[in-house]
Coordinates of C-alpha atoms in Angstrom, one line a residue:
M1 CA 25.2 -6.5 -46.1
K2 CA 23.4 -3.4 -44.9
K3 CA 20.2 -4.5 -46.5
R4 CA 20.4 -7.9 -44.8
I5 CA 20.9 -6.2 -41.4
L6 CA 18.0 -3.9 -42.0
I7 CA 15.7 -6.9 -43.0
V8 CA 16.8 -8.8 -39.8
L9 CA 16.0 -5.7 -37.7
V10 CA 12.6 -5.2 -39.3
V11 CA 11.8 -8.9 -38.7
I12 CA 12.9 -8.7 -35.0
V13 CA 10.8 -5.5 -34.4
L14 CA 7.8 -7.1 -36.0
G15 CA 8.3 -10.3 -34.2
I16 CA 8.5 -8.8 -30.7
Q17 CA 5.0 -7.2 -31.4
L18 CA 3.6 -10.7 -31.0
V19 CA 4.8 -11.0 -27.4
P20 CA 1.6 -10.7 -25.3
V21 CA 1.3 -7.9 -22.7
D22 CA -1.3 -7.8 -20.0
R23 CA -3.2 -4.5 -20.3
S24 CA -6.2 -5.5 -18.3
N25 CA -8.1 -3.3 -15.9
P26 CA -9.7 -5.5 -13.2
A27 CA -13.0 -4.4 -11.7
V28 CA -12.9 -1.5 -9.2
A29 CA -13.6 -2.9 -5.7
G30 CA -13.9 0.5 -4.1
T31 CA -11.9 3.7 -4.3
I32 CA -10.4 6.1 -1.9
D33 CA -12.7 8.6 -0.1
A34 CA -11.0 12.0 -0.2
P35 CA -12.0 15.6 -0.7
P36 CA -12.9 16.5 -4.4
E37 CA -9.7 18.5 -4.9
V38 CA -7.6 15.6 -3.7
Q39 CA -9.6 13.1 -5.8
D40 CA -9.0 15.3 -8.9
I41 CA -5.2 15.4 -8.3
L42 CA -5.0 11.6 -7.6
K43 CA -7.1 10.7 -10.7
R44 CA -5.1 12.9 -13.0
A45 CA -1.6 12.2 -11.7
C46 CA -1.8 8.8 -10.0
F47 CA -4.6 6.5 -11.2
D48 CA -2.9 5.4 -14.4
C49 CA -0.4 3.3 -12.4
H50 CA -2.1 3.1 -9.0
S51 CA -5.6 2.0 -9.9
N52 CA -7.6 -0.4 -12.1
E53 CA -8.6 2.5 -14.2
T54 CA -5.5 2.7 -16.3
K55 CA -5.8 4.6 -19.6
W56 CA -3.5 2.6 -21.9
P57 CA -1.9 5.1 -24.4
W58 CA -1.1 4.1 -28.0
Y59 CA 2.6 3.4 -27.2
S60 CA 1.5 0.8 -24.6
Y61 CA 0.7 -1.4 -27.6
V62 CA 4.1 -1.1 -29.2
A63 CA 6.9 -3.4 -28.0
P64 CA 9.3 -3.0 -26.3
V65 CA 7.8 0.1 -24.8
S66 CA 4.6 -1.9 -24.0
W67 CA 6.6 -4.2 -21.7
L68 CA 7.9 -1.2 -19.7
V69 CA 4.5 0.4 -19.4
A70 CA 2.8 -2.8 -18.3
D71 CA 5.6 -3.5 -15.8
D72 CA 5.3 0.1 -14.4
V73 CA 1.5 -0.4 -14.0
E74 CA 1.9 -3.8 -12.4
E75 CA 4.4 -2.5 -10.0
G76 CA 2.4 0.6 -9.2
R77 CA -0.7 -1.4 -8.5
E78 CA 1.3 -3.7 -6.3
H79 CA 2.5 -0.9 -4.1
L80 CA -0.7 1.1 -4.0
N81 CA -4.0 0.4 -5.7
F82 CA -6.7 3.0 -5.2
S83 CA -9.2 0.6 -6.8
E84 CA -8.7 -1.9 -4.1
W85 CA -9.0 0.7 -1.3
S86 CA -12.0 -0.9 0.4
K87 CA -10.1 -4.2 0.8
A88 CA -7.5 -2.6 3.1
S89 CA -7.8 -2.2 6.8
E90 CA -8.1 1.3 8.3
K91 CA -4.6 1.0 9.6
D92 CA -3.3 0.1 6.2
R93 CA -5.3 2.9 4.5
R94 CA -3.8 5.4 6.9
H95 CA -0.3 4.1 6.2
M96 CA -0.9 4.3 2.4
I97 CA -2.1 7.9 2.8
E98 CA 0.9 8.8 4.8
E99 CA 3.1 7.2 2.1
V100 CA 1.4 9.2 -0.6
G101 CA 2.2 12.4 1.2
E102 CA 5.8 11.4 1.8
E103 CA 6.4 10.4 -1.8
V104 CA 4.9 13.6 -3.1
E105 CA 6.7 15.8 -0.6
E106 CA 10.1 14.1 -1.4
G107 CA 9.5 14.5 -5.2
E108 CA 9.5 10.8 -5.7
M109 CA 6.0 10.7 -7.2
P110 CA 4.8 11.1 -9.8
L111 CA 7.7 9.6 -11.6
D112 CA 9.6 11.9 -13.9
K113 CA 9.4 9.4 -16.8
Y114 CA 5.6 9.5 -16.4
V115 CA 5.3 13.2 -16.2
W116 CA 7.5 13.5 -19.3
L117 CA 4.8 11.8 -21.4
H118 CA 1.8 13.0 -19.3
S119 CA 2.1 16.7 -18.7
E120 CA -1.2 16.7 -16.9
A121 CA 0.5 14.8 -14.1
D122 CA 3.0 17.5 -13.5
L123 CA 1.9 18.8 -10.1
T124 CA 2.1 22.4 -9.2
D125 CA 3.5 23.4 -5.9
A126 CA -0.1 24.1 -4.7
E127 CA -1.3 20.7 -5.7
K128 CA 1.7 19.0 -4.0
Q129 CA 0.9 21.0 -0.8
T130 CA -2.8 20.0 -1.1
L131 CA -1.8 16.3 -1.2
V132 CA 0.8 16.6 1.6
T133 CA -1.5 18.5 3.9
W134 CA -4.3 16.0 3.3
A135 CA -1.9 13.1 3.9
K136 CA -0.7 14.6 7.2
Q137 CA -4.2 15.1 8.4
N138 CA -5.4 11.7 7.4
G139 CA -2.4 9.4 7.4
G140 CA -0.2 7.8 10.0
E141 CA -1.0 6.1 13.2
K142 CA -4.0 7.1 15.3
D143 CA -4.3 6.7 19.0
E144 CA -6.7 3.7 19.6
A145 CA -8.4 5.7 22.4
E146 CA -9.1 8.5 19.9
E147 CA -10.5 6.0 17.4
E148 CA -12.8 4.5 20.1
R149 CA -14.1 8.0 21.0
K150 CA -14.9 8.7 17.3
G151 CA -16.8 5.4 17.2
E152 CA -19.0 6.3 20.1

């Protein structure tokens, strides 16, 4: 009986490997313009889920983990995609920058489950402060008159 159960489990595990998972990386349309220290942090801690430059690790090819990873990347890109930055309006970009700062400041990003497997994404307090300060300086609503003065 135990042998039959084991055989069935092996067949199921092998069978689910055949379920296709989208691990594509679409072309980069244009990325965020930020100071080098901010770019470095974003690329290291955010780009795997929030850009079209995802590095797909070995476990993203093994079901059912592959389904979870692909879903996290799809959802991350849906919320914020640094590779689609140039397609967003200035107002939307400022809002996204503000959101980055808030998520980092509140400890919501990067996700704990991501950091658990990617220690390089575990931000130091100084790196968090760098992102939060940058976001506060570059995010949020700007006065339209101020924007017009900058344009002159």
